[in-house]
mmCIF file of N, CA and C in Angstrom:
data_model
loop_
_atom_site.group_PDB
_atom_site.id
_atom_site.type_symbol
_atom_site.label_atom_id
_atom_site.label_comp_id
_atom_site.label_asym_id
_atom_site.label_seq_id
_atom_site.Cartn_x
_atom_site.Cartn_y
_atom_site.Cartn_z
ATOM 1 N N MET Q 1 -97.523 -6.335 68.432
ATOM 2 C CA MET Q 1 -98.814 -5.968 67.859
ATOM 3 C C MET Q 1 -98.842 -4.465 67.617
ATOM 4 N N ASN Q 2 -98.896 -4.076 66.377
ATOM 5 C CA ASN Q 2 -98.942 -2.651 66.084
ATOM 6 C C ASN Q 2 -100.084 -2.284 65.142
ATOM 7 N N ARG Q 3 -101.044 -3.194 64.982
ATOM 8 C CA ARG Q 3 -102.203 -2.940 64.134
ATOM 9 C C ARG Q 3 -103.464 -3.430 64.834
ATOM 10 N N PHE Q 4 -104.561 -2.726 64.581
ATOM 11 C CA PHE Q 4 -105.855 -3.151 65.098
ATOM 12 C C PHE Q 4 -106.453 -4.137 64.102
ATOM 13 N N LEU Q 5 -106.597 -5.398 64.550
ATOM 14 C CA LEU Q 5 -107.121 -6.460 63.702
ATOM 15 C C LEU Q 5 -108.285 -7.157 64.394
ATOM 16 N N SER Q 6 -109.141 -7.792 63.608
ATOM 17 C CA SER Q 6 -110.250 -8.617 64.063
ATOM 18 C C SER Q 6 -111.432 -7.758 64.523
ATOM 19 N N HIS Q 7 -112.420 -8.409 65.090
ATOM 20 C CA HIS Q 7 -113.560 -7.703 65.665
ATOM 21 C C HIS Q 7 -114.058 -8.471 66.888
ATOM 22 N N VAL Q 8 -114.559 -7.715 67.846
ATOM 23 C CA VAL Q 8 -115.018 -8.267 69.118
ATOM 24 C C VAL Q 8 -116.270 -7.496 69.529
ATOM 25 N N THR Q 9 -117.270 -8.223 70.019
ATOM 26 C CA THR Q 9 -118.489 -7.569 70.516
ATOM 27 C C THR Q 9 -118.527 -7.680 72.036
ATOM 28 N N ASN Q 10 -118.717 -6.533 72.693
ATOM 29 C CA ASN Q 10 -118.812 -6.476 74.158
ATOM 30 C C ASN Q 10 -120.099 -5.771 74.558
ATOM 31 N N ARG Q 11 -120.611 -6.152 75.731
ATOM 32 C CA ARG Q 11 -121.848 -5.574 76.264
ATOM 33 C C ARG Q 11 -121.543 -4.285 77.029
ATOM 34 N N ILE Q 12 -122.446 -3.330 76.932
ATOM 35 C CA ILE Q 12 -122.354 -2.074 77.655
ATOM 36 C C ILE Q 12 -122.883 -2.307 79.069
ATOM 37 N N ASP Q 13 -122.169 -1.794 80.077
ATOM 38 C CA ASP Q 13 -122.622 -1.996 81.454
ATOM 39 C C ASP Q 13 -123.722 -0.993 81.819
ATOM 40 N N ALA Q 14 -124.254 -1.126 83.028
ATOM 41 C CA ALA Q 14 -125.374 -0.303 83.484
ATOM 42 C C ALA Q 14 -125.028 1.180 83.561
ATOM 43 N N LYS Q 15 -123.737 1.501 83.669
ATOM 44 C CA LYS Q 15 -123.306 2.904 83.733
ATOM 45 C C LYS Q 15 -122.954 3.473 82.363
ATOM 46 N N GLY Q 16 -123.180 2.687 81.291
ATOM 47 C CA GLY Q 16 -122.917 3.176 79.943
ATOM 48 C C GLY Q 16 -121.481 3.026 79.485
ATOM 49 N N ARG Q 17 -120.728 2.126 80.145
ATOM 50 C CA ARG Q 17 -119.329 1.904 79.778
ATOM 51 C C ARG Q 17 -119.191 0.561 79.090
ATOM 52 N N VAL Q 18 -118.163 0.452 78.269
ATOM 53 C CA VAL Q 18 -117.880 -0.814 77.598
ATOM 54 C C VAL Q 18 -116.376 -1.059 77.660
ATOM 55 N N SER Q 19 -115.996 -2.306 77.868
ATOM 56 C CA SER Q 19 -114.575 -2.664 77.915
ATOM 57 C C SER Q 19 -114.009 -2.732 76.509
ATOM 58 N N VAL Q 20 -112.941 -1.991 76.292
ATOM 59 C CA VAL Q 20 -112.226 -2.072 75.020
ATOM 60 C C VAL Q 20 -111.477 -3.411 75.029
ATOM 61 N N PRO Q 21 -111.568 -4.189 73.942
ATOM 62 C CA PRO Q 21 -110.895 -5.498 73.919
ATOM 63 C C PRO Q 21 -109.405 -5.376 74.268
ATOM 64 N N SER Q 22 -108.913 -6.372 75.000
ATOM 65 C CA SER Q 22 -107.515 -6.332 75.440
ATOM 66 C C SER Q 22 -106.549 -6.256 74.265
ATOM 67 N N ILE Q 23 -106.883 -6.889 73.141
ATOM 68 C CA ILE Q 23 -105.984 -6.828 71.981
ATOM 69 C C ILE Q 23 -105.882 -5.407 71.437
ATOM 70 N N PHE Q 24 -106.956 -4.626 71.553
ATOM 71 C CA PHE Q 24 -106.924 -3.238 71.103
ATOM 72 C C PHE Q 24 -106.201 -2.361 72.134
ATOM 73 N N ARG Q 25 -106.436 -2.633 73.430
ATOM 74 C CA ARG Q 25 -105.733 -1.874 74.467
ATOM 75 C C ARG Q 25 -104.232 -2.089 74.367
ATOM 76 N N ALA Q 26 -103.816 -3.298 73.994
ATOM 77 C CA ALA Q 26 -102.381 -3.582 73.854
ATOM 78 C C ALA Q 26 -101.760 -2.728 72.753
ATOM 79 N N VAL Q 27 -102.462 -2.552 71.649
ATOM 80 C CA VAL Q 27 -101.958 -1.721 70.549
ATOM 81 C C VAL Q 27 -101.859 -0.265 71.012
ATOM 82 N N LEU Q 28 -102.895 0.215 71.704
ATOM 83 C CA LEU Q 28 -102.866 1.590 72.215
ATOM 84 C C LEU Q 28 -101.708 1.795 73.186
ATOM 85 N N SER Q 29 -101.509 0.829 74.071
ATOM 86 C CA SER Q 29 -100.429 0.919 75.057
ATOM 87 C C SER Q 29 -99.067 0.928 74.383
ATOM 88 N N GLU Q 30 -98.878 0.039 73.414
ATOM 89 C CA GLU Q 30 -97.600 -0.030 72.703
ATOM 90 C C GLU Q 30 -97.286 1.283 71.990
ATOM 91 N N ALA Q 31 -98.329 1.948 71.494
ATOM 92 C CA ALA Q 31 -98.135 3.217 70.789
ATOM 93 C C ALA Q 31 -98.076 4.410 71.749
ATOM 94 N N GLY Q 32 -98.294 4.171 73.034
ATOM 95 C CA GLY Q 32 -98.252 5.252 74.006
ATOM 96 C C GLY Q 32 -99.452 6.184 73.940
ATOM 97 N N VAL Q 33 -100.560 5.699 73.407
ATOM 98 C CA VAL Q 33 -101.756 6.535 73.258
ATOM 99 C C VAL Q 33 -102.494 6.609 74.588
ATOM 100 N N ARG Q 34 -102.736 7.832 75.058
ATOM 101 C CA ARG Q 34 -103.462 8.045 76.309
ATOM 102 C C ARG Q 34 -104.805 8.701 76.056
ATOM 103 N N GLU Q 35 -104.876 9.510 75.010
ATOM 104 C CA GLU Q 35 -106.110 10.212 74.673
ATOM 105 C C GLU Q 35 -106.556 9.731 73.304
ATOM 106 N N LEU Q 36 -107.838 9.379 73.200
ATOM 107 C CA LEU Q 36 -108.373 8.842 71.953
ATOM 108 C C LEU Q 36 -109.094 9.924 71.168
ATOM 109 N N TYR Q 37 -108.755 10.059 69.902
ATOM 110 C CA TYR Q 37 -109.497 10.938 69.002
ATOM 111 C C TYR Q 37 -110.550 10.064 68.341
ATOM 112 N N CYS Q 38 -111.792 10.466 68.473
ATOM 113 C CA CYS Q 38 -112.918 9.706 67.923
ATOM 114 C C CYS Q 38 -113.672 10.613 66.959
ATOM 115 N N PHE Q 39 -114.036 10.076 65.799
ATOM 116 C CA PHE Q 39 -114.825 10.876 64.862
ATOM 117 C C PHE Q 39 -115.869 10.023 64.170
ATOM 118 N N GLN Q 40 -116.916 10.688 63.730
ATOM 119 C CA GLN Q 40 -117.988 10.026 63.005
ATOM 120 C C GLN Q 40 -117.461 9.669 61.619
ATOM 121 N N ASP Q 41 -117.467 8.368 61.324
ATOM 122 C CA ASP Q 41 -116.918 7.908 60.054
ATOM 123 C C ASP Q 41 -117.585 8.628 58.892
ATOM 124 N N PHE Q 42 -116.840 8.831 57.822
ATOM 125 C CA PHE Q 42 -117.341 9.572 56.665
ATOM 126 C C PHE Q 42 -118.306 8.749 55.815
ATOM 127 N N VAL Q 43 -118.277 7.425 55.926
ATOM 128 C CA VAL Q 43 -119.068 6.550 55.066
ATOM 129 C C VAL Q 43 -120.042 5.685 55.862
ATOM 130 N N PHE Q 44 -119.556 5.069 56.920
ATOM 131 C CA PHE Q 44 -120.332 4.081 57.670
ATOM 132 C C PHE Q 44 -120.943 4.681 58.942
ATOM 133 N N PRO Q 45 -121.991 4.042 59.472
ATOM 134 C CA PRO Q 45 -122.560 4.494 60.748
ATOM 135 C C PRO Q 45 -121.711 3.968 61.903
ATOM 136 N N ALA Q 46 -120.494 4.426 61.975
ATOM 137 C CA ALA Q 46 -119.521 3.946 62.952
ATOM 138 C C ALA Q 46 -118.698 5.121 63.463
ATOM 139 N N ILE Q 47 -118.126 4.938 64.651
ATOM 140 C CA ILE Q 47 -117.194 5.912 65.214
ATOM 141 C C ILE Q 47 -115.791 5.355 65.018
ATOM 142 N N SER Q 48 -114.940 6.114 64.367
ATOM 143 C CA SER Q 48 -113.550 5.713 64.176
ATOM 144 C C SER Q 48 -112.729 6.259 65.337
ATOM 145 N N VAL Q 49 -111.804 5.425 65.857
ATOM 146 C CA VAL Q 49 -111.061 5.752 67.073
ATOM 147 C C VAL Q 49 -109.576 5.509 66.841
ATOM 148 N N GLY Q 50 -108.765 6.467 67.220
ATOM 149 C CA GLY Q 50 -107.319 6.315 67.135
ATOM 150 C C GLY Q 50 -106.647 7.300 68.062
ATOM 151 N N GLY Q 51 -105.353 7.374 67.961
ATOM 152 C CA GLY Q 51 -104.601 8.325 68.758
ATOM 153 C C GLY Q 51 -104.614 9.700 68.109
ATOM 154 N N PRO Q 52 -103.971 10.667 68.737
ATOM 155 C CA PRO Q 52 -103.913 12.028 68.202
ATOM 156 C C PRO Q 52 -103.323 12.093 66.788
ATOM 157 N N GLU Q 53 -102.482 11.120 66.428
ATOM 158 C CA GLU Q 53 -101.893 11.131 65.086
ATOM 159 C C GLU Q 53 -102.952 10.966 63.998
ATOM 160 N N LEU Q 54 -104.089 10.374 64.327
ATOM 161 C CA LEU Q 54 -105.180 10.247 63.362
ATOM 162 C C LEU Q 54 -105.727 11.633 63.009
ATOM 163 N N LEU Q 55 -105.948 12.463 64.014
ATOM 164 C CA LEU Q 55 -106.373 13.839 63.766
ATOM 165 C C LEU Q 55 -105.271 14.612 63.041
ATOM 166 N N ASP Q 56 -104.015 14.401 63.444
ATOM 167 C CA ASP Q 56 -102.895 15.077 62.779
ATOM 168 C C ASP Q 56 -102.883 14.784 61.281
ATOM 169 N N ARG Q 57 -103.164 13.539 60.917
ATOM 170 C CA ARG Q 57 -103.159 13.148 59.506
ATOM 171 C C ARG Q 57 -104.222 13.927 58.722
ATOM 172 N N PHE Q 58 -105.417 14.060 59.295
ATOM 173 C CA PHE Q 58 -106.478 14.823 58.617
ATOM 174 C C PHE Q 58 -106.117 16.303 58.533
ATOM 175 N N GLU Q 59 -105.560 16.838 59.612
ATOM 176 C CA GLU Q 59 -105.203 18.254 59.599
ATOM 177 C C GLU Q 59 -104.088 18.543 58.599
ATOM 178 N N LYS Q 60 -103.198 17.584 58.401
ATOM 179 C CA LYS Q 60 -102.150 17.759 57.391
ATOM 180 C C LYS Q 60 -102.784 17.823 55.996
ATOM 181 N N GLN Q 61 -103.771 16.966 55.749
ATOM 182 C CA GLN Q 61 -104.476 17.010 54.463
ATOM 183 C C GLN Q 61 -105.167 18.360 54.279
ATOM 184 N N MET Q 62 -105.805 18.856 55.344
ATOM 185 C CA MET Q 62 -106.503 20.140 55.259
ATOM 186 C C MET Q 62 -105.537 21.291 55.027
ATOM 187 N N SER Q 63 -104.347 21.214 55.620
ATOM 188 C CA SER Q 63 -103.391 22.308 55.481
ATOM 189 C C SER Q 63 -102.860 22.427 54.053
ATOM 190 N N ALA Q 64 -102.998 21.358 53.277
ATOM 191 C CA ALA Q 64 -102.568 21.398 51.878
ATOM 192 C C ALA Q 64 -103.594 22.109 50.993
ATOM 193 N N GLU Q 65 -104.774 22.357 51.544
ATOM 194 C CA GLU Q 65 -105.848 23.027 50.802
ATOM 195 C C GLU Q 65 -105.857 24.517 51.114
ATOM 196 N N ASP Q 66 -106.483 25.276 50.243
ATOM 197 C CA ASP Q 66 -106.787 26.671 50.548
ATOM 198 C C ASP Q 66 -107.728 26.649 51.756
ATOM 199 N N PRO Q 67 -107.396 27.332 52.857
ATOM 200 C CA PRO Q 67 -108.217 27.235 54.064
ATOM 201 C C PRO Q 67 -109.658 27.716 53.882
ATOM 202 N N PHE Q 68 -109.915 28.462 52.808
ATOM 203 C CA PHE Q 68 -111.268 28.964 52.556
ATOM 204 C C PHE Q 68 -112.000 28.165 51.479
ATOM 205 N N SER Q 69 -111.375 27.108 51.001
ATOM 206 C CA SER Q 69 -111.985 26.300 49.944
ATOM 207 C C SER Q 69 -113.113 25.435 50.503
ATOM 208 N N ASP Q 70 -113.993 24.997 49.595
ATOM 209 C CA ASP Q 70 -115.067 24.080 49.983
ATOM 210 C C ASP Q 70 -114.487 22.786 50.545
ATOM 211 N N ALA Q 71 -113.428 22.277 49.918
ATOM 212 C CA ALA Q 71 -112.830 21.015 50.366
ATOM 213 C C ALA Q 71 -112.319 21.122 51.806
ATOM 214 N N ALA Q 72 -111.619 22.207 52.127
ATOM 215 C CA ALA Q 72 -111.091 22.391 53.483
ATOM 216 C C ALA Q 72 -112.224 22.568 54.484
ATOM 217 N N ASN Q 73 -113.242 23.319 54.108
ATOM 218 C CA ASN Q 73 -114.378 23.531 55.007
ATOM 219 C C ASN Q 73 -115.165 22.255 55.243
ATOM 220 N N GLN Q 74 -115.369 21.476 54.201
ATOM 221 C CA GLN Q 74 -116.085 20.208 54.368
ATOM 222 C C GLN Q 74 -115.294 19.256 55.256
ATOM 223 N N MET Q 75 -113.987 19.175 55.030
ATOM 224 C CA MET Q 75 -113.154 18.296 55.832
ATOM 225 C C MET Q 75 -113.178 18.733 57.294
ATOM 226 N N SER Q 76 -113.108 20.026 57.562
ATOM 227 C CA SER Q 76 -113.152 20.520 58.927
ATOM 228 C C SER Q 76 -114.484 20.193 59.594
ATOM 229 N N LEU Q 77 -115.584 20.317 58.853
ATOM 230 C CA LEU Q 77 -116.888 19.949 59.415
ATOM 231 C C LEU Q 77 -116.908 18.494 59.851
ATOM 232 N N LEU Q 78 -116.296 17.623 59.062
ATOM 233 C CA LEU Q 78 -116.278 16.194 59.381
ATOM 234 C C LEU Q 78 -115.285 15.865 60.487
ATOM 235 N N VAL Q 79 -114.074 16.404 60.377
ATOM 236 C CA VAL Q 79 -112.982 16.038 61.278
ATOM 237 C C VAL Q 79 -113.078 16.753 62.626
ATOM 238 N N HIS Q 80 -113.392 18.039 62.608
ATOM 239 C CA HIS Q 80 -113.485 18.790 63.851
ATOM 240 C C HIS Q 80 -114.911 18.774 64.411
ATOM 241 N N GLY Q 81 -115.882 19.066 63.551
ATOM 242 C CA GLY Q 81 -117.277 19.095 63.994
ATOM 243 C C GLY Q 81 -117.825 17.725 64.340
ATOM 244 N N GLY Q 82 -117.254 16.688 63.744
ATOM 245 C CA GLY Q 82 -117.698 15.321 64.012
ATOM 246 C C GLY Q 82 -116.723 14.553 64.870
ATOM 247 N N GLY Q 83 -115.867 15.263 65.605
ATOM 248 C CA GLY Q 83 -114.842 14.590 66.410
ATOM 249 C C GLY Q 83 -114.897 14.984 67.873
ATOM 250 N N VAL Q 84 -114.298 14.131 68.690
ATOM 251 C CA VAL Q 84 -114.246 14.368 70.124
ATOM 252 C C VAL Q 84 -113.066 13.573 70.693
ATOM 253 N N TYR Q 85 -112.495 14.053 71.792
ATOM 254 C CA TYR Q 85 -111.466 13.301 72.505
ATOM 255 C C TYR Q 85 -112.111 12.551 73.660
ATOM 256 N N LEU Q 86 -111.715 11.304 73.850
ATOM 257 C CA LEU Q 86 -112.172 10.491 74.978
ATOM 258 C C LEU Q 86 -110.965 9.791 75.595
ATOM 259 N N ARG Q 87 -111.135 9.329 76.828
ATOM 260 C CA ARG Q 87 -110.094 8.564 77.520
ATOM 261 C C ARG Q 87 -110.694 7.273 78.049
ATOM 262 N N LEU Q 88 -109.864 6.248 78.113
ATOM 263 C CA LEU Q 88 -110.257 5.014 78.779
ATOM 264 C C LEU Q 88 -110.129 5.219 80.280
ATOM 265 N N ASP Q 89 -110.991 4.554 81.054
ATOM 266 C CA ASP Q 89 -110.816 4.610 82.502
ATOM 267 C C ASP Q 89 -109.719 3.624 82.911
ATOM 268 N N GLN Q 90 -109.447 3.499 84.189
ATOM 269 C CA GLN Q 90 -108.347 2.654 84.655
ATOM 270 C C GLN Q 90 -108.553 1.172 84.349
ATOM 271 N N GLU Q 91 -109.807 0.766 84.138
ATOM 272 C CA GLU Q 91 -110.103 -0.634 83.817
ATOM 273 C C GLU Q 91 -110.177 -0.885 82.321
ATOM 274 N N GLY Q 92 -109.853 0.129 81.519
ATOM 275 C CA GLY Q 92 -109.853 -0.038 80.076
ATOM 276 C C GLY Q 92 -111.228 0.071 79.440
ATOM 277 N N ARG Q 93 -112.118 0.815 80.114
ATOM 278 C CA ARG Q 93 -113.472 0.998 79.592
ATOM 279 C C ARG Q 93 -113.622 2.373 78.962
ATOM 280 N N LEU Q 94 -114.540 2.433 78.029
ATOM 281 C CA LEU Q 94 -114.859 3.658 77.300
ATOM 282 C C LEU Q 94 -116.304 4.013 77.609
ATOM 283 N N MET Q 95 -116.570 5.288 77.912
ATOM 284 C CA MET Q 95 -117.938 5.736 78.147
ATOM 285 C C MET Q 95 -118.626 5.934 76.799
ATOM 286 N N LEU Q 96 -119.771 5.292 76.621
ATOM 287 C CA LEU Q 96 -120.541 5.414 75.384
ATOM 288 C C LEU Q 96 -121.441 6.636 75.499
ATOM 289 N N THR Q 97 -120.971 7.765 75.032
ATOM 290 C CA THR Q 97 -121.684 9.034 75.131
ATOM 291 C C THR Q 97 -122.807 9.100 74.102
ATOM 292 N N ASP Q 98 -123.675 10.108 74.254
ATOM 293 C CA ASP Q 98 -124.734 10.327 73.268
ATOM 294 C C ASP Q 98 -124.137 10.584 71.886
ATOM 295 N N PHE Q 99 -122.982 11.258 71.841
ATOM 296 C CA PHE Q 99 -122.278 11.502 70.578
ATOM 297 C C PHE Q 99 -122.077 10.186 69.820
ATOM 298 N N ILE Q 100 -121.692 9.139 70.534
ATOM 299 C CA ILE Q 100 -121.455 7.825 69.925
ATOM 300 C C ILE Q 100 -122.769 7.117 69.644
ATOM 301 N N ARG Q 101 -123.638 7.052 70.620
ATOM 302 C CA ARG Q 101 -124.899 6.317 70.494
ATOM 303 C C ARG Q 101 -125.797 6.884 69.389
ATOM 304 N N ASP Q 102 -125.929 8.200 69.353
ATOM 305 C CA ASP Q 102 -126.827 8.819 68.368
ATOM 306 C C ASP Q 102 -126.368 8.570 66.937
ATOM 307 N N PHE Q 103 -125.071 8.627 66.706
ATOM 308 C CA PHE Q 103 -124.559 8.457 65.341
ATOM 309 C C PHE Q 103 -124.595 7.000 64.878
ATOM 310 N N THR Q 104 -124.358 6.062 65.797
ATOM 311 C CA THR Q 104 -124.211 4.653 65.421
ATOM 312 C C THR Q 104 -125.461 3.806 65.622
ATOM 313 N N GLY Q 105 -126.348 4.231 66.500
ATOM 314 C CA GLY Q 105 -127.494 3.396 66.851
ATOM 315 C C GLY Q 105 -127.152 2.332 67.881
ATOM 316 N N ILE Q 106 -125.970 2.410 68.484
ATOM 317 C CA ILE Q 106 -125.554 1.453 69.513
ATOM 318 C C ILE Q 106 -126.477 1.596 70.712
ATOM 319 N N SER Q 107 -126.909 0.434 71.260
ATOM 320 C CA SER Q 107 -127.762 0.483 72.444
ATOM 321 C C SER Q 107 -127.238 -0.403 73.569
ATOM 322 N N THR Q 108 -127.121 -1.714 73.359
ATOM 323 C CA THR Q 108 -126.723 -2.614 74.451
ATOM 324 C C THR Q 108 -125.363 -3.263 74.249
ATOM 325 N N ASP Q 109 -124.927 -3.392 73.000
ATOM 326 C CA ASP Q 109 -123.655 -4.042 72.675
ATOM 327 C C ASP Q 109 -122.898 -3.191 71.673
ATOM 328 N N VAL Q 110 -121.575 -3.334 71.696
ATOM 329 C CA VAL Q 110 -120.695 -2.615 70.768
ATOM 330 C C VAL Q 110 -119.793 -3.632 70.084
ATOM 331 N N THR Q 111 -119.677 -3.524 68.758
ATOM 332 C CA THR Q 111 -118.691 -4.322 68.044
ATOM 333 C C THR Q 111 -117.502 -3.418 67.743
ATOM 334 N N PHE Q 112 -116.342 -3.833 68.255
ATOM 335 C CA PHE Q 112 -115.078 -3.151 68.002
ATOM 336 C C PHE Q 112 -114.483 -3.784 66.757
ATOM 337 N N VAL Q 113 -114.152 -2.980 65.763
ATOM 338 C CA VAL Q 113 -113.675 -3.484 64.480
ATOM 339 C C VAL Q 113 -112.300 -2.900 64.175
ATOM 340 N N GLY Q 114 -111.312 -3.768 64.028
ATOM 341 C CA GLY Q 114 -109.974 -3.327 63.681
ATOM 342 C C GLY Q 114 -109.925 -2.821 62.250
ATOM 343 N N ARG Q 115 -109.246 -1.689 62.049
ATOM 344 C CA ARG Q 115 -109.089 -1.096 60.715
ATOM 345 C C ARG Q 115 -107.626 -0.745 60.440
ATOM 346 N N GLY Q 116 -106.724 -1.572 60.977
ATOM 347 C CA GLY Q 116 -105.296 -1.338 60.744
ATOM 348 C C GLY Q 116 -104.734 -0.329 61.719
ATOM 349 N N ASP Q 117 -104.719 0.944 61.330
ATOM 350 C CA ASP Q 117 -104.122 1.979 62.178
ATOM 351 C C ASP Q 117 -105.117 2.624 63.138
ATOM 352 N N HIS Q 118 -106.365 2.188 63.097
ATOM 353 C CA HIS Q 118 -107.387 2.671 64.023
ATOM 354 C C HIS Q 118 -108.443 1.580 64.179
ATOM 355 N N PHE Q 119 -109.423 1.812 65.039
ATOM 356 C CA PHE Q 119 -110.527 0.863 65.148
ATOM 357 C C PHE Q 119 -111.838 1.626 65.139
ATOM 358 N N GLN Q 120 -112.919 0.882 64.985
ATOM 359 C CA GLN Q 120 -114.233 1.505 64.919
ATOM 360 C C GLN Q 120 -115.187 0.879 65.923
ATOM 361 N N LEU Q 121 -116.182 1.666 66.314
ATOM 362 C CA LEU Q 121 -117.274 1.227 67.170
ATOM 363 C C LEU Q 121 -118.528 1.121 66.303
ATOM 364 N N TRP Q 122 -119.133 -0.052 66.293
ATOM 365 C CA TRP Q 122 -120.303 -0.327 65.456
ATOM 366 C C TRP Q 122 -121.438 -0.901 66.286
ATOM 367 N N GLU Q 123 -122.645 -0.669 65.844
ATOM 368 C CA GLU Q 123 -123.798 -1.419 66.321
ATOM 369 C C GLU Q 123 -123.630 -2.799 65.677
ATOM 370 N N PRO Q 124 -123.701 -3.897 66.448
ATOM 371 C CA PRO Q 124 -123.341 -5.222 65.925
ATOM 372 C C PRO Q 124 -124.057 -5.650 64.638
ATOM 373 N N ARG Q 125 -125.357 -5.433 64.542
ATOM 374 C CA ARG Q 125 -126.073 -5.851 63.323
ATOM 375 C C ARG Q 125 -125.661 -5.007 62.115
ATOM 376 N N ALA Q 126 -125.403 -3.731 62.342
ATOM 377 C CA ALA Q 126 -124.958 -2.863 61.242
ATOM 378 C C ALA Q 126 -123.595 -3.327 60.724
ATOM 379 N N PHE Q 127 -122.703 -3.723 61.636
ATOM 380 C CA PHE Q 127 -121.401 -4.234 61.205
ATOM 381 C C PHE Q 127 -121.562 -5.516 60.401
ATOM 382 N N ALA Q 128 -122.384 -6.437 60.880
ATOM 383 C CA ALA Q 128 -122.587 -7.706 60.169
ATOM 384 C C ALA Q 128 -123.110 -7.458 58.757
ATOM 385 N N ARG Q 129 -124.048 -6.523 58.620
ATOM 386 C CA ARG Q 129 -124.582 -6.190 57.287
ATOM 387 C C ARG Q 129 -123.507 -5.580 56.393
ATOM 388 N N ALA Q 130 -122.754 -4.627 56.923
ATOM 389 C CA ALA Q 130 -121.714 -3.955 56.127
ATOM 390 C C ALA Q 130 -120.639 -4.940 55.693
ATOM 391 N N GLN Q 131 -120.251 -5.854 56.588
ATOM 392 C CA GLN Q 131 -119.224 -6.836 56.237
ATOM 393 C C GLN Q 131 -119.757 -7.800 55.171
ATOM 394 N N ALA Q 132 -121.010 -8.227 55.295
ATOM 395 C CA ALA Q 132 -121.613 -9.114 54.288
ATOM 396 C C ALA Q 132 -121.700 -8.409 52.931
ATOM 397 N N GLU Q 133 -122.078 -7.128 52.935
ATOM 398 C CA GLU Q 133 -122.144 -6.357 51.690
ATOM 399 C C GLU Q 133 -120.765 -6.217 51.061
ATOM 400 N N ALA Q 134 -119.737 -6.004 51.875
ATOM 401 C CA ALA Q 134 -118.371 -5.885 51.352
ATOM 402 C C ALA Q 134 -117.925 -7.198 50.714
ATOM 403 N N ARG Q 135 -118.228 -8.317 51.378
ATOM 404 C CA ARG Q 135 -117.873 -9.627 50.808
ATOM 405 C C ARG Q 135 -118.589 -9.861 49.492
ATOM 406 N N GLU Q 136 -119.880 -9.565 49.485
ATOM 407 C CA GLU Q 136 -120.676 -9.786 48.275
ATOM 408 C C GLU Q 136 -120.183 -8.887 47.143
ATOM 409 N N GLY Q 137 -119.851 -7.646 47.460
ATOM 410 C CA GLY Q 137 -119.340 -6.729 46.439
ATOM 411 C C GLY Q 137 -118.047 -7.238 45.822
ATOM 412 N N ARG Q 138 -117.159 -7.741 46.636
ATOM 413 C CA ARG Q 138 -115.895 -8.305 46.117
ATOM 414 C C ARG Q 138 -116.177 -9.548 45.283
ATOM 415 N N LYS Q 139 -117.092 -10.371 45.738
ATOM 416 C CA LYS Q 139 -117.439 -11.599 45.021
ATOM 417 C C LYS Q 139 -118.013 -11.257 43.649
ATOM 418 N N GLN Q 140 -118.903 -10.290 43.596
ATOM 419 C CA GLN Q 140 -119.519 -9.898 42.318
ATOM 420 C C GLN Q 140 -118.511 -9.318 41.354
ATOM 421 N N ARG Q 141 -117.463 -8.695 41.865
ATOM 422 C CA ARG Q 141 -116.419 -8.140 40.990
ATOM 423 C C ARG Q 141 -115.348 -9.179 40.666
ATOM 424 N N GLY Q 142 -115.538 -10.395 41.170
ATOM 425 C CA GLY Q 142 -114.599 -11.471 40.885
ATOM 426 C C GLY Q 142 -113.289 -11.373 41.649
ATOM 427 N N LEU Q 143 -113.301 -10.641 42.758
ATOM 428 C CA LEU Q 143 -112.085 -10.462 43.547
ATOM 429 C C LEU Q 143 -111.987 -11.547 44.602
ATOM 430 N N ARG Q 144 -110.809 -12.022 44.836
ATOM 431 C CA ARG Q 144 -110.546 -13.057 45.838
ATOM 432 C C ARG Q 144 -109.642 -12.491 46.930
ATOM 433 N N SER Q 145 -109.528 -13.210 48.030
ATOM 434 C CA SER Q 145 -108.687 -12.763 49.146
ATOM 435 C C SER Q 145 -107.287 -13.339 49.033
ATOM 436 N N GLN Q 146 -106.627 -13.032 47.940
ATOM 437 C CA GLN Q 146 -105.277 -13.558 47.701
ATOM 438 C C GLN Q 146 -104.223 -12.590 48.104
#
């Protein structure tokens, strides 16, 4: 398993922690990821989560720009200003900080959504709406899942 696939909803415990699904922990373990880079998604009300290579990829894109350009500054605001490092505890739980809750609207449950090379944290109803909108958009454009 080397990709984050599927989606799983888990309840937040009384201490504000949530168990990362075992299928996602297995991908992190296989990749040797110990520290998670988390950032506020650029489009959706979700937190995107991956290993340090996710941040490296954005920084490589920024380094190709003039460091004083609007594009580089905007990217830095999103990637650095909207990012944080987190760690799983020994039981594979993630602390749902205000940084995560305020941006996503997550309160009692978290939907973990696989996105291939990373995963996202969503408020469950927001994820259901976004997924339904994506399906409908593809349907209206006549696209199939072939």
